[in-house]
Tab-separated table of C-alpha atoms (C1' of nucleotides) in Angstrom:
chain	number	residue	atom	x	y	z
A	180	MET	CA	-1.884	30.608	-8.103
A	181	ALA	CA	1.057	30.198	-6.578
A	182	GLY	CA	4.505	30.166	-8.492
A	183	GLY	CA	2.872	30.985	-11.362
A	184	ARG	CA	0.968	28.187	-11.991
A	185	VAL	CA	-2.292	28.576	-13.815
A	186	TYR	CA	-5.152	26.260	-12.861
A	187	THR	CA	-6.365	25.306	-16.398
A	188	GLY	CA	-9.645	24.157	-15.528
A	189	GLY	CA	-12.891	23.660	-17.075
A	190	SER	CA	-12.070	22.297	-20.578
A	191	GLY	CA	-10.265	19.042	-20.212
A	192	GLY	CA	-11.739	15.672	-20.624
A	193	GLY	CA	-12.081	13.132	-23.263
A	194	GLY	CA	-16.137	14.458	-23.743
A	195	GLY	CA	-16.989	11.119	-24.818
A	196	SER	CA	-20.799	10.788	-25.553
A	197	SER	CA	-21.134	7.215	-24.043
A	198	PRO	CA	-22.826	7.443	-20.644
A	199	LEU	CA	-20.457	5.234	-18.078
A	200	SER	CA	-23.204	5.472	-15.493
A	201	VAL	CA	-23.423	2.021	-15.814
A	202	LEU	CA	-19.282	1.595	-15.173
A	203	PHE	CA	-18.907	4.087	-12.830
A	204	GLN	CA	-22.272	4.962	-10.838
A	205	ASN	CA	-20.894	3.614	-7.639
A	206	GLN	CA	-17.517	4.054	-6.707
A	207	LYS	CA	-17.415	1.726	-3.830
A	208	GLY	CA	-16.698	-1.191	-5.687
A	209	SER	CA	-19.752	-2.012	-7.610
A	210	CYS	CA	-18.231	-0.765	-10.355
A	211	ALA	CA	-15.479	-3.121	-11.117
A	212	SER	CA	-16.860	-4.655	-13.926
A	213	GLN	CA	-13.963	-3.950	-15.813
A	214	PRO	CA	-10.493	-5.462	-14.853
A	215	LEU	CA	-8.158	-2.550	-14.298
A	216	ASP	CA	-5.560	-4.610	-15.877
A	217	SER	CA	-7.875	-4.212	-19.055
A	218	LEU	CA	-8.130	-0.926	-18.353
A	219	PHE	CA	-4.642	0.139	-17.838
A	220	LEU	CA	-3.054	-2.028	-20.637
A	221	SER	CA	-5.921	-1.177	-23.421
A	222	GLY	CA	-4.471	1.680	-25.397
A	223	SER	CA	-4.746	4.984	-25.113
A	224	SER	CA	-8.801	5.037	-24.941
A	225	PRO	CA	-9.644	3.406	-21.425
A	226	SER	CA	-13.446	3.646	-20.562
A	227	PHE	CA	-13.047	6.831	-18.452
A	228	LEU	CA	-13.217	9.059	-21.349
A	229	GLY	CA	-16.339	11.735	-20.301
A	230	SER	CA	-15.187	12.203	-16.576
A	231	ARG	CA	-15.155	15.787	-15.840
A	232	SER	CA	-14.650	15.393	-12.313
A	233	MET	CA	-13.366	18.599	-10.502
A	234	VAL	CA	-14.159	20.749	-13.434
A	235	SER	CA	-16.635	23.294	-13.189
A	236	PHE	CA	-20.295	22.488	-12.741
A	237	GLU	CA	-21.289	24.574	-15.515
A	238	ASP	CA	-18.846	22.693	-17.989
A	239	ALA	CA	-19.649	19.422	-16.558
A	240	ARG	CA	-23.266	20.152	-17.665
A	241	GLY	CA	-21.738	20.809	-20.645
A	242	GLY	CA	-24.285	19.796	-23.818
A	243	ASN	CA	-27.105	17.353	-23.201
A	244	GLY	CA	-28.228	14.792	-20.375
A	245	SER	CA	-26.384	12.149	-22.202
A	246	ASN	CA	-22.850	13.560	-21.619
A	247	ARG	CA	-23.774	12.905	-17.928
A	248	PRO	CA	-19.984	12.709	-15.406
A	249	PHE	CA	-19.692	9.883	-13.279
A	250	PHE	CA	-18.651	12.084	-10.090
A	251	GLY	CA	-17.276	9.524	-7.779
A	252	SER	CA	-19.024	10.985	-4.921
A	253	TYR	CA	-21.937	10.704	-7.318
A	254	ASP	CA	-23.940	7.485	-5.963
A	255	HIS	CA	-27.291	8.518	-6.213
A	256	GLU	CA	-28.267	6.149	-8.524
A	257	ASP	CA	-32.011	6.020	-7.293
A	258	ASN	CA	-32.790	9.671	-6.830
A	259	GLY	CA	-34.858	11.057	-8.710
A	260	ASP	CA	-34.603	13.675	-11.325
A	261	ASP	CA	-35.435	16.551	-8.309
A	262	ASP	CA	-32.273	15.195	-6.183
A	263	LEU	CA	-30.016	14.982	-9.460
A	264	ASP	CA	-31.242	18.775	-10.605
A	265	ASP	CA	-29.947	19.729	-7.319
A	266	TYR	CA	-26.663	18.108	-7.334
A	267	PHE	CA	-25.765	19.906	-10.207
A	268	HIS	CA	-27.238	23.409	-9.066
A	269	GLN	CA	-24.645	22.879	-6.358
A	270	PRO	CA	-21.623	25.672	-6.062
A	271	GLU	CA	-18.467	23.946	-7.331
A	272	LYS	CA	-17.311	21.426	-4.635
A	273	LYS	CA	-14.633	18.950	-4.563
A	274	ARG	CA	-15.208	15.690	-6.224
A	275	ARG	CA	-13.573	12.080	-5.329
A	276	LEU	CA	-12.341	10.456	-8.143
A	277	THR	CA	-14.117	6.865	-9.123
A	278	ALA	CA	-12.709	3.731	-7.620
A	279	ASP	CA	-11.655	3.102	-11.400
A	280	GLN	CA	-9.663	6.203	-11.795
A	281	VAL	CA	-7.768	5.552	-8.478
A	282	GLN	CA	-7.013	2.288	-9.545
A	283	PHE	CA	-5.796	3.319	-12.555
A	284	LEU	CA	-3.907	5.862	-10.696
A	285	GLU	CA	-2.579	3.432	-8.395
A	286	LYS	CA	-1.226	0.843	-11.219
A	287	SER	CA	0.393	4.282	-12.915
A	288	PHE	CA	1.731	5.045	-9.638
A	289	GLU	CA	3.672	1.671	-9.146
A	290	VAL	CA	5.114	1.866	-12.441
A	291	ASP	CA	6.800	5.125	-11.484
A	292	ASN	CA	5.794	7.419	-8.920
A	293	LYS	CA	7.141	10.507	-10.744
A	294	LEU	CA	5.218	12.001	-13.531
A	295	GLU	CA	7.049	12.937	-16.470
A	296	PRO	CA	4.574	15.958	-18.443
A	297	GLU	CA	3.785	13.498	-21.354
A	298	ARG	CA	2.580	10.755	-18.937
A	299	LYS	CA	0.583	13.057	-17.315
A	300	SER	CA	-1.045	14.687	-20.060
A	301	GLN	CA	-1.784	10.621	-21.343
A	302	LEU	CA	-3.286	9.703	-17.825
A	303	ALA	CA	-5.409	12.920	-17.855
A	304	LYS	CA	-6.497	12.271	-21.227
A	305	ASP	CA	-7.262	8.476	-20.446
A	306	LEU	CA	-8.854	9.563	-17.393
A	307	GLY	CA	-10.593	12.233	-18.520
A	308	LEU	CA	-9.159	14.828	-16.037
A	309	GLN	CA	-7.495	17.756	-16.003
A	310	PRO	CA	-3.300	17.097	-16.067
A	311	ARG	CA	-3.775	19.297	-13.035
A	312	GLN	CA	-5.571	16.471	-11.265
A	313	VAL	CA	-3.486	14.070	-12.180
A	314	ALA	CA	-0.349	15.923	-11.186
A	315	ILE	CA	-1.897	16.938	-7.650
A	316	TRP	CA	-2.981	13.398	-7.362
A	317	PHE	CA	0.662	12.328	-7.334
A	318	GLN	CA	2.027	14.501	-5.360
A	319	ASN	CA	-0.632	13.758	-2.844
A	320	ARG	CA	-0.177	9.840	-3.348
A	321	ARG	CA	3.672	10.609	-3.147
A	322	ALA	CA	3.226	12.516	0.328
A	323	ARG	CA	1.233	9.440	1.586
A	324	TRP	CA	3.521	7.140	0.662
A	325	LYS	CA	6.603	9.000	2.245
A	326	THR	CA	4.233	9.009	5.276
A	327	LYS	CA	4.164	5.236	5.626
A	328	GLN	CA	7.794	4.776	4.364
A	329	LEU	CA	8.242	6.726	7.570
A	330	GLU	CA	5.871	4.604	9.440
A	331	LYS	CA	7.821	1.561	8.390
A	332	ASP	CA	11.049	2.933	8.997
A	333	PHE	CA	10.350	4.016	12.723
A	334	ASP	CA	8.506	0.287	13.578
A	335	ALA	CA	11.603	-1.120	12.509
A	336	LEU	CA	13.650	1.416	14.616
A	337	GLN	CA	10.934	0.472	17.609
A	338	ALA	CA	11.904	-3.353	16.891
A	339	SER	CA	15.642	-2.792	17.091
A	340	TYR	CA	15.222	-0.682	20.054
A	341	ASP	CA	13.519	-2.962	21.913
A	342	SER	CA	15.918	-6.155	20.979
A	343	LEU	CA	18.889	-3.569	22.096
A	344	LYS	CA	17.223	-2.727	25.522
A	345	ALA	CA	16.177	-6.494	26.212
A	346	GLU	CA	19.722	-7.077	25.525
A	347	TYR	CA	20.737	-4.419	27.751
A	348	ASP	CA	18.768	-5.183	30.171
A	349	ASN	CA	20.482	-8.828	30.815
A	350	LEU	CA	23.932	-7.382	30.820
A	351	LEU	CA	22.700	-5.330	33.776
A	352	LYS	CA	21.365	-8.148	35.419
A	353	GLU	CA	24.693	-10.157	34.739
A	354	LYS	CA	26.858	-7.118	36.107
A	355	ASN	CA	24.430	-6.484	39.164
A	356	GLU	CA	24.856	-10.463	40.088
A	357	LEU	CA	28.599	-10.249	39.765
A	358	LYS	CA	28.845	-7.027	41.316
A	359	ALA	CA	26.733	-8.595	44.311
A	360	GLU	CA	29.118	-11.839	44.242
A	361	VAL	CA	32.069	-9.586	44.462
A	362	VAL	CA	31.015	-7.736	47.547
A	363	LEU	CA	30.318	-10.928	49.298
A	364	LEU	CA	33.557	-12.134	48.565
A	365	THR	CA	35.085	-8.968	50.025
A	366	ASP	CA	33.097	-9.395	52.803
A	367	LYS	CA	34.565	-12.707	53.454
A	368	LEU	CA	37.727	-11.723	52.845
A	369	LEU	CA	37.955	-8.804	55.383
A	370	LEU	CA	36.120	-11.153	58.123
A	371	ARG	CA	38.762	-13.756	57.671
A	372	GLU	CA	41.581	-11.022	58.070
A	373	ARG	CA	40.134	-9.540	60.895
A	374	GLU	CA	39.789	-12.867	62.470
A	375	ARG	CA	43.320	-13.487	62.116
A	376	GLY	CA	44.264	-10.210	63.463
A	377	GLY	CA	46.536	-9.263	60.862
A	378	PHE	CA	44.738	-6.606	59.178
A	379	GLU	CA	43.623	-4.046	61.747
A	380	LEU	CA	43.910	-1.026	59.776
A	381	SER	CA	42.797	1.133	62.058
A	382	ASP	CA	45.726	0.399	64.326
A	383	THR	CA	48.906	1.231	62.599
A	384	ASN	CA	50.874	-0.638	65.355
A	385	ASN	CA	49.200	-3.637	63.596
A	386	LEU	CA	50.793	-3.003	60.140
A	387	SER	CA	52.092	-6.339	59.288
A	388	GLN	CA	56.156	-6.382	58.361
A	389	GLU	CA	54.644	-8.144	54.888
A	390	PRO	CA	53.749	-6.060	52.268
A	391	LEU	CA	50.535	-5.525	52.673
A	392	GLN	CA	49.712	-5.812	48.771
A	393	LYS	CA	51.025	-9.517	48.912
A	394	GLN	CA	48.784	-10.270	52.411
A	395	VAL	CA	45.718	-9.186	50.646
A	396	SER	CA	46.350	-10.913	47.495
A	397	GLU	CA	47.149	-14.262	48.788
A	398	SER	CA	44.246	-13.750	51.070
A	399	ALA	CA	42.069	-12.688	47.930
A	400	CYS	CA	43.153	-15.667	45.992
A	401	GLU	CA	42.107	-17.833	49.109
A	402	ALA	CA	38.719	-16.505	48.696
A	403	GLU	CA	38.336	-16.617	45.122
A	404	ALA	CA	39.913	-20.055	44.647
A	405	SER	CA	36.862	-21.648	45.652
A	406	LYS	CA	34.621	-19.735	43.358
A	407	VAL	CA	35.954	-17.000	41.355
A	408	SER	CA	39.168	-16.790	39.034
A	409	CYS	CA	41.600	-14.786	40.576
A	410	LYS	CA	42.769	-13.285	37.238
A	411	GLN	CA	43.839	-9.648	37.424
A	412	GLU	CA	41.959	-8.470	35.074
A	413	ASP	CA	38.603	-9.949	35.678
A	414	ILE	CA	38.444	-8.382	39.359
A	415	SER	CA	39.743	-5.283	38.572
A	416	SER	CA	36.799	-4.832	36.261
A	417	ALA	CA	34.432	-5.490	38.889
A	418	LYS	CA	36.581	-3.532	41.372
A	419	SER	CA	35.783	-0.319	39.835
A	420	ASP	CA	31.598	-1.141	40.474
A	421	ILE	CA	32.284	-1.474	44.104
A	422	PHE	CA	32.850	2.284	44.126
A	423	ASP	CA	30.120	3.021	41.434
A	424	SER	CA	27.554	3.956	44.230
A	425	ASP	CA	27.166	6.857	42.016
A	426	SER	CA	25.865	5.061	39.302
A	427	PRO	CA	22.021	5.397	38.611
A	428	HIS	CA	22.060	1.832	37.921
A	429	TYR	CA	23.037	0.782	41.651
A	430	THR	CA	20.065	-0.527	42.580
A	431	ASP	CA	21.248	-3.858	43.714
A	432	GLY	CA	21.362	-3.028	47.576
A	433	VAL	CA	23.922	-5.426	48.059
A	434	HIS	CA	26.273	-2.707	49.232
A	435	SER	CA	28.496	-4.136	52.200
A	436	SER	CA	28.062	-1.639	55.147
A	437	LEU	CA	32.204	-1.860	54.821
A	438	LEU	CA	31.973	-0.387	51.732
A	439	GLU	CA	29.692	2.330	52.122
A	440	PRO	CA	31.062	5.483	50.776
A	441	GLY	CA	32.457	7.453	53.467
A	442	ASP	CA	32.698	4.306	55.186
A	443	SER	CA	34.366	1.837	53.257
A	444	SER	CA	37.342	3.766	52.173
A	445	HIS	CA	39.074	3.438	55.640
A	446	VAL	CA	39.254	-0.029	55.977
A	447	PHE	CA	41.703	-0.366	53.526
A	448	GLU	CA	43.607	2.954	54.514
A	449	PRO	CA	46.309	2.060	57.196
A	450	ASP	CA	47.105	5.084	59.405
A	451	GLN	CA	50.363	6.231	57.932
A	452	SER	CA	50.840	8.912	60.165
A	453	ASP	CA	54.029	6.230	61.659
A	454	LEU	CA	55.090	5.938	57.850
A	455	SER	CA	58.014	7.621	56.193
A	456	GLN	CA	57.200	9.616	53.240
A	457	ASP	CA	58.908	7.395	51.054
A	458	GLU	CA	56.868	4.449	52.299
A	459	GLU	CA	53.869	7.130	52.507
A	460	ASP	CA	54.685	7.234	48.511
A	461	ASN	CA	55.140	3.540	48.174
A	462	LEU	CA	52.023	2.876	49.171
A	463	MET	CA	50.297	5.378	47.109
A	464	SER	CA	52.484	4.689	43.704
A	465	LYS	CA	51.627	0.871	44.056
A	466	SER	CA	48.216	1.319	45.041
A	467	LEU	CA	48.587	-1.171	48.168
A	468	LEU	CA	45.394	-1.562	48.313
A	469	PRO	CA	43.881	-4.708	47.405
A	470	PRO	CA	43.887	-4.487	43.362
A	471	PHE	CA	40.885	-5.811	43.191
A	472	ILE	CA	39.119	-3.416	45.467
A	473	PHE	CA	40.889	-0.599	43.942
A	474	PRO	CA	41.790	-0.344	40.664
A	475	LYS	CA	45.210	1.265	39.521
A	476	LEU	CA	44.632	4.935	38.787
A	477	GLU	CA	46.280	4.198	35.650
A	478	ASP	CA	44.303	1.490	34.904
A	479	VAL	CA	41.161	3.687	35.339
A	480	ASP	CA	39.705	7.129	34.392
A	481	TYR	CA	37.515	8.554	37.048
A	482	SER	CA	37.388	11.635	35.398
A	483	ASP	CA	34.960	10.224	32.691
A	484	PRO	CA	32.146	7.846	34.886
A	485	SER	CA	31.004	6.735	31.543
A	486	GLU	CA	34.260	5.266	30.841
A	487	SER	CA	34.639	3.153	33.937
A	488	SER	CA	34.641	-0.599	33.361
A	489	CYS	CA	31.259	-0.522	35.369
A	490	ASN	CA	29.311	0.693	32.796
A	491	PHE	CA	29.866	-2.288	30.236
A	492	GLY	CA	30.337	0.504	27.687
A	493	PHE	CA	27.047	2.258	28.557
A	494	PRO	CA	27.022	5.291	29.163
A	495	VAL	CA	26.562	6.161	33.210
A	496	GLU	CA	23.899	8.502	32.726
A	497	ASP	CA	21.696	5.609	30.552
A	498	HIS	CA	18.654	7.175	32.226
A	499	ALA	CA	19.076	10.363	29.222
A	500	PHE	CA	19.625	7.434	26.903
A	501	TRP	CA	16.576	5.511	27.405
A	502	SER	CA	14.683	8.527	28.376
A	503	TRP	CA	13.404	9.507	24.766
A	504	SER	CA	11.593	6.343	24.311
A	505	TYR	CA	8.333	5.107	25.722
B	160	DT	C1'	-29.551	12.805	13.034
B	161	DT	C1'	-25.255	14.444	14.239
B	162	DG	C1'	-21.175	14.924	16.345
B	163	DT	C1'	-16.484	13.971	15.667
B	164	DG	C1'	-12.500	11.298	13.762
B	165	DT	C1'	-10.231	10.217	9.259
B	166	DT	C1'	-9.758	10.679	4.089
B	167	DT	C1'	-9.372	12.613	-0.254
B	168	DT	C1'	-8.782	17.000	-3.264
B	169	DA	C1'	-6.941	20.943	-3.695
B	170	DT	C1'	-4.312	25.636	-2.660
B	171	DT	C1'	-0.435	28.232	-1.070
B	172	DG	C1'	4.306	29.371	-0.463
B	173	DC	C1'	8.947	28.484	-0.645
B	174	DC	C1'	12.458	26.095	-2.780
B	175	DT	C1'	15.671	23.816	-6.350
B	176	DC	C1'	16.575	22.898	-11.032
B	177	DC	C1'	17.618	23.654	-15.754
C	214	DG	C1'	12.403	33.053	-14.780
C	215	DG	C1'	9.335	29.523	-15.295
C	216	DA	C1'	8.368	24.688	-14.141
C	217	DG	C1'	7.437	21.195	-10.847
C	218	DG	C1'	8.733	19.223	-5.997
C	219	DC	C1'	7.405	19.095	-1.521
C	220	DA	C1'	5.326	20.963	3.400
C	221	DA	C1'	1.897	22.619	5.790
C	222	DT	C1'	-2.547	23.566	5.673
C	223	DA	C1'	-7.834	24.160	3.952
C	224	DA	C1'	-11.795	22.391	3.226
C	225	DA	C1'	-15.230	18.899	1.032
C	226	DA	C1'	-15.992	13.735	1.539
C	227	DC	C1'	-16.442	10.297	4.012
C	228	DA	C1'	-16.892	6.869	8.188
C	229	DC	C1'	-19.180	5.774	12.107
C	230	DA	C1'	-20.320	5.573	16.943
C	231	DA	C1'	-23.980	7.312	19.783
DNA sequence: TTGTGTTTTATTGCCTCC
DNA sequence: GGAGGCAATAAAACACAA
């Protein structure tokens, strides 16, 4: 025995003389002739006396035939004496508790799932079981309860996750739609600028006298006026998305050819070979590139892509975020 | 009837508390 | 150090399909 525990089987039970085979001859429900509540509330001597389940068969057979135990698995009421004899000559085996015993224990468990020594003794006495059997039953019952509780918790978490994922998917869809819109408008804008001939970025001689930022901003606002608000904060959140092609979410396939990585940036990069260092610095520091395309460096921290506005607060590596489920 | 999966009863070993 | 709880596990009992 572990932990110094001693299995004191063999001598428990009430040893009542009245045969209970009428009441407990079938564990599958037919024995429920007595309401459980009356069993549970009927004081210290419910009709379990005489049960010797799990005790030694030598003990169980005990005295005379009238003291026959009502083992839970014993539903051989139609068997003859030979079968009965065989049954009792089996080596000691596990015996299931009767349905009534289990119901009684269940009721007790509902009241309190912990078992103080006194209650254990009382239950054992009432049910005609060994106190250890009662303790074991409670222990196993607690384990089952815990498992079910875990299943419930899991279901709740799963539901919560499903809800959040649906919400996330909607946001992602919305994001991609906005992204596509930005790209479309950008293309339109570039096309218009080219038609005007005032924005030939590949030709440094054509750099406008007007500050580039002003030019583009005005054009942007013209383009935006029809549909999109020209508010700086609105656009700046989208502009970082344009160059977010590394994001695993970027699957909308609406990239403008002008904005493809390695191809797009030069569109807005004036050839600075003829600029003075000051002008060059000015260009860089003030970010003369269109503000709705390139965020100011101080606005966006590219060192941590997960913090960029294009992700709506979700980590870029969201595939890792979702990968644990399903 | 038999094979197989599930449930229930019981054991073992470890841990915590008093 | 003993009592009791818990996790892991064994094994019997049970359910059920083929």
